[in-house]
CSV table of C-alpha atoms in Angstrom, one decimal:
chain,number,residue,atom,x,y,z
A,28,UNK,CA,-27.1,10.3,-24.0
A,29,UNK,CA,-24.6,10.4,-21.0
A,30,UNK,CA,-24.0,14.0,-22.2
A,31,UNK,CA,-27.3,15.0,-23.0
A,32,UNK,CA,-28.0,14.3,-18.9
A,33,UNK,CA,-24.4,15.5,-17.6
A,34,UNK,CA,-25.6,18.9,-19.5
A,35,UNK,CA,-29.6,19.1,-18.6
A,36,UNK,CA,-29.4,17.2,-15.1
A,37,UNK,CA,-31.6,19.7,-13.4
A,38,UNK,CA,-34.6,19.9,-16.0
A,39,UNK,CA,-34.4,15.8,-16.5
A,40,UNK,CA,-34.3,15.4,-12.9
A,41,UNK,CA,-36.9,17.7,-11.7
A,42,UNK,CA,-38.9,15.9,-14.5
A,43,UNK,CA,-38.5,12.2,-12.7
A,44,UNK,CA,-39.3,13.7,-9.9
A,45,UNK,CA,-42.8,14.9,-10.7
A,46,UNK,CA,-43.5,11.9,-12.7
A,47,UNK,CA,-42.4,9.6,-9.6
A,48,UNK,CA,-44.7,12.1,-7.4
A,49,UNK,CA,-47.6,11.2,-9.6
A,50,UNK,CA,-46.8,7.7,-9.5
A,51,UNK,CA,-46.7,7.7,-5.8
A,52,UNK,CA,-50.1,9.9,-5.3
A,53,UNK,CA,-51.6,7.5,-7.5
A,54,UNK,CA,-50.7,4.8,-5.4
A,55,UNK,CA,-51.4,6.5,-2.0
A,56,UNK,CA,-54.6,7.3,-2.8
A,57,UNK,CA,-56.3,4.5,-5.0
A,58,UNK,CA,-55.9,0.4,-5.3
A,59,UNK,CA,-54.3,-1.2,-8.4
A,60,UNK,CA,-56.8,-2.1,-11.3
A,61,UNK,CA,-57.1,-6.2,-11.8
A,62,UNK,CA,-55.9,-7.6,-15.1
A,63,UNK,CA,-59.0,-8.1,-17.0
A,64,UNK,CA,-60.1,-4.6,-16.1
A,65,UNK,CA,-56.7,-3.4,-18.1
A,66,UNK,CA,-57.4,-2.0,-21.5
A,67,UNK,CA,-54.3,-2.7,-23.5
A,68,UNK,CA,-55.2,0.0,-26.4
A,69,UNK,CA,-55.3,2.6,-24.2
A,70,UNK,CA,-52.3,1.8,-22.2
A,71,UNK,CA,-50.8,1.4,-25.3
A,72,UNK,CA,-52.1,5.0,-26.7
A,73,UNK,CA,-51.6,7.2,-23.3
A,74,UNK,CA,-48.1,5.5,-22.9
A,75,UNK,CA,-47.0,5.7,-26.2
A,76,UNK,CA,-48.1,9.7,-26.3
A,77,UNK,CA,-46.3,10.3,-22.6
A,78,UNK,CA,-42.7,8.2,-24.4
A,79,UNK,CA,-43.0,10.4,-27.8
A,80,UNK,CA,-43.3,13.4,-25.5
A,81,UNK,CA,-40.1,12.6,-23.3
A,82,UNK,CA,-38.5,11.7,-27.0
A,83,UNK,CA,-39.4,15.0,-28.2
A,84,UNK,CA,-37.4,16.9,-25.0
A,85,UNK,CA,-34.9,14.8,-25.4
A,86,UNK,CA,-34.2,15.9,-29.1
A,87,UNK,CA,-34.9,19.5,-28.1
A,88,UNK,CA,-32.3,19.3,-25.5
A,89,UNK,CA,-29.7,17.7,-27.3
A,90,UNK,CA,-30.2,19.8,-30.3
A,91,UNK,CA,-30.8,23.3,-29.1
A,92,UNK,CA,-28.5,25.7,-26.9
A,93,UNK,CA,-30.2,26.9,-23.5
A,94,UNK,CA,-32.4,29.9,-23.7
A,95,UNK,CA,-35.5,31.2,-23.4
A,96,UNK,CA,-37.5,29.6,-26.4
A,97,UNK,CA,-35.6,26.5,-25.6
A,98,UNK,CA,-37.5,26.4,-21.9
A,99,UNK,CA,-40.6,27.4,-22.8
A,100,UNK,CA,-40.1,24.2,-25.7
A,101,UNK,CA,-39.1,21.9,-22.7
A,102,UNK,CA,-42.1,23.6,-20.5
A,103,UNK,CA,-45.0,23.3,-22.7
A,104,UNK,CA,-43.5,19.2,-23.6
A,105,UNK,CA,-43.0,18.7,-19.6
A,106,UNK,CA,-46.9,19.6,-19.6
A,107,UNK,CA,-47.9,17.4,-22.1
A,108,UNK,CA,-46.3,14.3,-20.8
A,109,UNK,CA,-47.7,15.4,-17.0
A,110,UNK,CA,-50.8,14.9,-18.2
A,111,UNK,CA,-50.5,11.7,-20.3
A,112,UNK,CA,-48.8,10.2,-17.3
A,113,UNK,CA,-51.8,11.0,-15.6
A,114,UNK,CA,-53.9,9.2,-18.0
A,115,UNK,CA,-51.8,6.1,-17.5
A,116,UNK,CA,-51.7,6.3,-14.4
A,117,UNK,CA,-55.4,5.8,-14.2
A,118,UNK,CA,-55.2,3.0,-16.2
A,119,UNK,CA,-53.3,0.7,-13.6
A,120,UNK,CA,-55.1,2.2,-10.4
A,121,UNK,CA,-58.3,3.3,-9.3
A,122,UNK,CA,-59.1,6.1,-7.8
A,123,UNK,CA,-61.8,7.3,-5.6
A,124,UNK,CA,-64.4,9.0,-7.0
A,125,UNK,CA,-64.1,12.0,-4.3
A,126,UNK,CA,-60.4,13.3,-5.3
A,127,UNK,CA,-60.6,15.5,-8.3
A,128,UNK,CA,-56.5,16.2,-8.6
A,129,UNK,CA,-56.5,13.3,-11.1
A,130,UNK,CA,-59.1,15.3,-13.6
A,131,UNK,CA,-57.2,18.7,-12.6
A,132,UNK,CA,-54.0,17.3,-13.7
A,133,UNK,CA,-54.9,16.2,-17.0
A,134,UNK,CA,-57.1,18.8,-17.9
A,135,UNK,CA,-54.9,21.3,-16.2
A,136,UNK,CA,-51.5,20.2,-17.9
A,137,UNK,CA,-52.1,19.4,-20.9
A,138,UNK,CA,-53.9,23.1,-22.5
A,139,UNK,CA,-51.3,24.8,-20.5
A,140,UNK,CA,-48.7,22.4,-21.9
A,141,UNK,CA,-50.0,23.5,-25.4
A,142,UNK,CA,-50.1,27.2,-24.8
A,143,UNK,CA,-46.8,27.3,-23.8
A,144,UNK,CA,-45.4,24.9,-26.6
A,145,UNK,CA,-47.2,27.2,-29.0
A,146,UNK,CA,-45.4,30.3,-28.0
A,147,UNK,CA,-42.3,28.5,-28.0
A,148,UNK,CA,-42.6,27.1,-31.5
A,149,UNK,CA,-43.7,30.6,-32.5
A,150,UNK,CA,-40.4,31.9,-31.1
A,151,UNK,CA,-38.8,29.3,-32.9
A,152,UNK,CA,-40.2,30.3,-36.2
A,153,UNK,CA,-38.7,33.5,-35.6
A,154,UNK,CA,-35.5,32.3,-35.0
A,155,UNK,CA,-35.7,30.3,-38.3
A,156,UNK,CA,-36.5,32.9,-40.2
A,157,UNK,CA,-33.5,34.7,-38.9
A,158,UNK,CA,-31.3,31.9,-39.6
A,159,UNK,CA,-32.7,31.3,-42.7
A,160,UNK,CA,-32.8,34.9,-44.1
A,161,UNK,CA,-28.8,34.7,-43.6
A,162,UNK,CA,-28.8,31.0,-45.4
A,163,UNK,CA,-30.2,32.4,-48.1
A,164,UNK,CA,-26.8,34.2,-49.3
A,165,UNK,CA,-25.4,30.8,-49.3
A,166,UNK,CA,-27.7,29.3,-51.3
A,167,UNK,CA,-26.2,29.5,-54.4
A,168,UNK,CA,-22.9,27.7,-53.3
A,169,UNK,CA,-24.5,25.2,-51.4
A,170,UNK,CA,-26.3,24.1,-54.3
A,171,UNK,CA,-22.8,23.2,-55.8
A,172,UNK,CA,-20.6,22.0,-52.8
A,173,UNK,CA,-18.8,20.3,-54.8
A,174,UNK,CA,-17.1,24.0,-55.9
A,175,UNK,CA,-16.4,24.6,-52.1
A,176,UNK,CA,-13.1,26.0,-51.0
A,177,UNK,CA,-10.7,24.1,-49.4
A,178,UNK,CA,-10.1,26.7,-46.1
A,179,UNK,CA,-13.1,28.9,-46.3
A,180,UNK,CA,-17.3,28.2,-46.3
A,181,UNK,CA,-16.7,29.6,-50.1
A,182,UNK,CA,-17.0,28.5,-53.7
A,183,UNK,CA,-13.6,28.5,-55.3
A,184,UNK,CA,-12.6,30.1,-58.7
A,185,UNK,CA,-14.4,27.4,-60.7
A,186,UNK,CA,-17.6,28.7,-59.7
A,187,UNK,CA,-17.1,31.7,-59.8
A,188,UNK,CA,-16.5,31.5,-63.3
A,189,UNK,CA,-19.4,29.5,-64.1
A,190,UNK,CA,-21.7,31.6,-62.5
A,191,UNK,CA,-20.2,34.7,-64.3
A,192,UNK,CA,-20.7,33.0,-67.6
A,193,UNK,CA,-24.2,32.6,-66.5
A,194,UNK,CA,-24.8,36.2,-65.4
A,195,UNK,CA,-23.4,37.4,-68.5
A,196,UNK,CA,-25.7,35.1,-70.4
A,197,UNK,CA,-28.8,38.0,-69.9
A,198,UNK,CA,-27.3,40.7,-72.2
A,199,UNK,CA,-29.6,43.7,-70.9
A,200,UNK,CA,-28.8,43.1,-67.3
A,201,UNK,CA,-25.4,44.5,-65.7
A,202,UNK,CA,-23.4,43.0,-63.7
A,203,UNK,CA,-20.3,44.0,-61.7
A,204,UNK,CA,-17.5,42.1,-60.0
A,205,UNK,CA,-14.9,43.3,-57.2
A,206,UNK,CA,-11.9,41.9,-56.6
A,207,UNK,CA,-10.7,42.0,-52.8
A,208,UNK,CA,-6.9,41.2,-51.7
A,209,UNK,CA,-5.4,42.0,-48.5
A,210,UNK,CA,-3.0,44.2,-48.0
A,211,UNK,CA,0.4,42.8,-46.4
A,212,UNK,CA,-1.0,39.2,-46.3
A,213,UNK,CA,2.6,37.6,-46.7
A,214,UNK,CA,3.9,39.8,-43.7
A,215,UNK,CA,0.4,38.7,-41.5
A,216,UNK,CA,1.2,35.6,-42.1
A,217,UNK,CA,4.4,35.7,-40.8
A,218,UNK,CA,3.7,37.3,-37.9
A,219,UNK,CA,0.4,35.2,-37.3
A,220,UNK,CA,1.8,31.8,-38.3
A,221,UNK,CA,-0.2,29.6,-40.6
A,222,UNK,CA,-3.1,28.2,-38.1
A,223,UNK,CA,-3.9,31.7,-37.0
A,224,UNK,CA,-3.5,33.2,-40.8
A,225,UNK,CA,-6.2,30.5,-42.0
A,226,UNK,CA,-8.4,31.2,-39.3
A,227,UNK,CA,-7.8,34.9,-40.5
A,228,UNK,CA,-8.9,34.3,-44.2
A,229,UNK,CA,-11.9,31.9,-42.4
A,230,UNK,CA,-13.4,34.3,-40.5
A,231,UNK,CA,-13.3,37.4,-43.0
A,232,UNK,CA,-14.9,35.8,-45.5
A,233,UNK,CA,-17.5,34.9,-43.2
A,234,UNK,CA,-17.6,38.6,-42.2
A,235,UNK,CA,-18.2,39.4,-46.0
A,236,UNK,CA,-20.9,37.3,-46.6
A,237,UNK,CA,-22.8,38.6,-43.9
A,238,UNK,CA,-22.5,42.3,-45.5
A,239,UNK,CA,-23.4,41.2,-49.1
A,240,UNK,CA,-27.3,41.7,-50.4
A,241,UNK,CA,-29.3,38.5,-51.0
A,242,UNK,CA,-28.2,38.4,-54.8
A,243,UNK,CA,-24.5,38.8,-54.3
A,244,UNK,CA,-22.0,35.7,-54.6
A,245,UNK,CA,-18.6,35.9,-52.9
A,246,UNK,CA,-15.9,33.4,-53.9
A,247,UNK,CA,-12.2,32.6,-53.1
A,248,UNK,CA,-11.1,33.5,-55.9
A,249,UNK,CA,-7.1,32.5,-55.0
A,250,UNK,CA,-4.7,32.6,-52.1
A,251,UNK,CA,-5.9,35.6,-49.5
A,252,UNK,CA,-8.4,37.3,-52.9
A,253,UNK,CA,-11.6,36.8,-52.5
A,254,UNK,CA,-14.3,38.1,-55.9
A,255,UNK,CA,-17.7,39.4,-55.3
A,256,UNK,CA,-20.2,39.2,-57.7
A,257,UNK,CA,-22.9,41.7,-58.1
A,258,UNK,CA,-25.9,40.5,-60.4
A,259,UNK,CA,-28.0,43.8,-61.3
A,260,UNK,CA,-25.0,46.3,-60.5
A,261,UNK,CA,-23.5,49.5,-62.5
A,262,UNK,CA,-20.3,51.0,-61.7
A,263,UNK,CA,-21.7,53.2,-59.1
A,264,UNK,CA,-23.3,50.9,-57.0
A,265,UNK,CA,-20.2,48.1,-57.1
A,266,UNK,CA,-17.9,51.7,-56.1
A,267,UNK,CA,-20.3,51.8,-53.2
A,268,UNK,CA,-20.2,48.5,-52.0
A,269,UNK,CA,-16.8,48.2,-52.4
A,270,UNK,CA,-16.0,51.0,-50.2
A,271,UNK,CA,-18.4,49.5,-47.8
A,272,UNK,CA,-16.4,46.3,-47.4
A,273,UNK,CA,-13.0,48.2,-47.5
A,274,UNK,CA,-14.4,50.0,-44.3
A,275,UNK,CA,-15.5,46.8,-42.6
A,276,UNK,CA,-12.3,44.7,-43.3
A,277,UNK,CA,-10.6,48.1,-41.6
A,278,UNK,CA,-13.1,47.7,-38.3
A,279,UNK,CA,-12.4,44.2,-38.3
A,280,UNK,CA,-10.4,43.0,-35.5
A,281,UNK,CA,-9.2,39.3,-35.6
A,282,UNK,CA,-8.3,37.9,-32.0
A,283,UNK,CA,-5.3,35.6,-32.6
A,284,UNK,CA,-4.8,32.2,-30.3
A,285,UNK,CA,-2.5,34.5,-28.1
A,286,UNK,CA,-6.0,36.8,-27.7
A,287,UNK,CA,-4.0,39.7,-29.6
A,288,UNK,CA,-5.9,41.7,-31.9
A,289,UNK,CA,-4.7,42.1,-35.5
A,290,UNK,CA,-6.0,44.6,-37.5
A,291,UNK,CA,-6.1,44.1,-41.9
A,292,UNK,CA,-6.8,46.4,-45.3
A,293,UNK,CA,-8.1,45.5,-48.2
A,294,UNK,CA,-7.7,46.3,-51.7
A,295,UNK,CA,-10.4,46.5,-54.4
A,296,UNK,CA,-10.6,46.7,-58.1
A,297,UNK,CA,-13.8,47.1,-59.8
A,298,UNK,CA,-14.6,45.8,-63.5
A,299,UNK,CA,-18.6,46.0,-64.8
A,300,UNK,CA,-19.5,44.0,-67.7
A,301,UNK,CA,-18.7,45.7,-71.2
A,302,UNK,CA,-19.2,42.8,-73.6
A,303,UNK,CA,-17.1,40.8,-71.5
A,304,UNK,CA,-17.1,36.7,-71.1
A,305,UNK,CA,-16.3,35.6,-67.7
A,306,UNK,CA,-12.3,35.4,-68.5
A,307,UNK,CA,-12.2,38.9,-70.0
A,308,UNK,CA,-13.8,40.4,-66.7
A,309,UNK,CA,-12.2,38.4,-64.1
A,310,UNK,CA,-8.8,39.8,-66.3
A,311,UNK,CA,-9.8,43.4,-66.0
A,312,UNK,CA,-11.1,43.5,-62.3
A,313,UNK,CA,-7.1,42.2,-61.4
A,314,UNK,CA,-5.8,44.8,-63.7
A,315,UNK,CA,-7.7,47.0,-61.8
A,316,UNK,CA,-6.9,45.9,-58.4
A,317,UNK,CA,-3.1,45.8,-59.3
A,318,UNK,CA,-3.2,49.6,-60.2
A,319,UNK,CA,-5.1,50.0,-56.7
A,320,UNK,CA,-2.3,48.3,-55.3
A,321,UNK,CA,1.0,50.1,-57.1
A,322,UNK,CA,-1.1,53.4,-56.2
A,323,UNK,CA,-1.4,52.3,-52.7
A,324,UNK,CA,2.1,51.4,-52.2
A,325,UNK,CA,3.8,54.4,-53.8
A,326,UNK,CA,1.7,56.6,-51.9
C-alpha cells in the first residue's frame, strides 16, 4: 500500500481532494439529515458501490504500468465513485431544493465515468489480445512446467522428446527439427563471465521464441543448444526458418552489465522426419549440426 501511494501520489491525492470538496459543498449548502430519516440500505448500497470503486483503482494502479489506457481506467473509475459519493452524500444531508449541482454531479459523473471506462477496457482488450497472441507460443510448455529449464523460460530435453514422440505419432504429417548452438560459446563465456553469459543464453531464447510461428516448440535442448520443433514442416521450409534465425541471432546485440555490446552466431543442423522415433531424429539433427560446425571452422 505505502508504495502503491509513494508511486500514484498525484492521482490519489487529487482524488481526496474532490471527494473532500463534495463533502464540504454538501455541508455548506444543506443541514445534516436526523437519525430516523437515515435509510441504512441505501447508505449501505451507495457506500458500498463508491468503496468497490476506490478498490477497483486501487488494483488498477498497483497492477498496471502508467499509460494511456491505464488513465483513462483510473478516469472513467474516478467518475463512478464522484457520483456515488454524491449519492451518499445526500443521504446524511439535505439539500435545498433550489441547487441542482447535486443532480448534475450524479447524473453528470457517472455516464461519463462509463464512457470513459468503456474505452479504456476496450483498449485493454486490445492489449490482451496482444499479450495473449505472444502467450500462445508458450502454451505448450506451460502446460508442463514441470519440464521447465533451469536458466531459460524453456522446456528442457525431456520435453522435447516427449513432444517429438508425439508429433511423430501422425505418420502422414511431417515434421522437422533444427538444432541451434552458438558459435564460440566457451570463449563468450570467458569474456562475459558467468552472470552475464546466463543472461546471454536467457535473453536469446526469448528472442527465438518471439520469431517462431504459433505451432513451433523451442526447447534447451543442452548447455548453450537450443532444438526447434516444427510440426507440419518439410525440408524447405525448416532450411528457411533456419536461416531466418541464423540472421536474427547475427542482429542481435546483447548489452553486457558493463553496457558493452556483444555480438553471437549460430549454428544449425536440420533433420525432417524419415521414419524416425524421437532418439533417431534428435541423433541426426546433431550429426548434422556437427558437420555445419567442422565446415564452419575449416573454412
Amino acid at each position: 500500500m505505502k508504495n502503491l501511494i509513494n508511486r500514484h501520489r498525484s492521482t490519489l491525492m487529487v482524488l481526496v481532494a474532490l471527494a473532500n470538496l463534495i463533502v464540504l459543498a454538501n455541508l455548506a449548502a444543506g443541514d445534516p439529515k436526523d437519525w430516523q430519516e437515515l435509510v441504512w440500505l441505501d447508505i449501505a448500497g451507495e457506500g458500498g458501490a463508491a468503496l468497490l470503486s476506490l478498490l477497483w483503482i486501487a488494483l488498477i494502479l498497483n497492477s498496471r504500468p502508467g499509460g494511456r489506457v491505464t488513465r483513462m481506467l483510473v478516469a472513467g473509475l474516478s467518475g463512478v465513485f464522484l457520483a456515488y459519493w454524491q449519492d451518499l452524500m445526500d443521504e446524511f444531508i439535505r439539500l435545498p431544493e433550489t441547487i441542482m449541482w447535486d443532480h448534475w454531479l450524479e447524473s453528470g459523473a457517472m455516464p461519463a465515468g462509463l464512457i470513459m471506462l468503456t474505452i479504456g477496457i476496450y483498449h485493454w482488450h486490445r492489449e490482451q489480445q496482444a499479450i495473449s497472441s505472444q502467450l500462445l507460443r508458450r502454451e505448450r510448455i506451460f502446460r508442463e512446467h514441470r519440464s521447465l529449464d533451469n536458466l531459460t523460460p524453456l522446456a528442457g530435453a525431456r520435453y522435447l522428446r516427449e513432444q517429438l514422440r508425439l508429433e511423430l505419432g501422425h505418420p502422414h504429417r511431417p515434421v522437422a527439427l533444427i538444432m541451434l548452438d552458438l558459435h564460440c560459446f566457451d570463449h563468450s563465456r570467458r569474456l562475459l563471465g558467468p552472470a552475464d553469459s546466463d543472461r546471454l543464453l536467457k535473453e536469446l531464447g526469448e528472442l527465438l521464441l518471439l520469431n517462431l510461428r504459433r505451432q513451433d516448440l523451442l526447447c534447451r535442448y543442452a548447455g548453450d543448444r537450443f532444438a526447434v520443433v516444427l510440426p507440419g514442416s518439410g525440408q524447405g521450409e525448416a532450411e528457411r526458418i533456419a536461416g531466418e534465425l541464423q540472421q536474427l541471432a547475427q542482429h542481435f546485440a546483447f548489452k553486457t552489465q558493463r553496457g558493452e555490446s556483444h555480438f553471437i552466431q549460430v549454428q544449425t543442423g536440420i533433420a525432417t522426419a524419415h521414419d524416425d522415433d524421437e532418439a533417431s531424429l534428435i541423433e541426426r539433427a546433431n550429426r548434422n549440426l556437427a558437420r555445419t560446425l567442422s565446415a564452419h571452422q575449416a573454412a
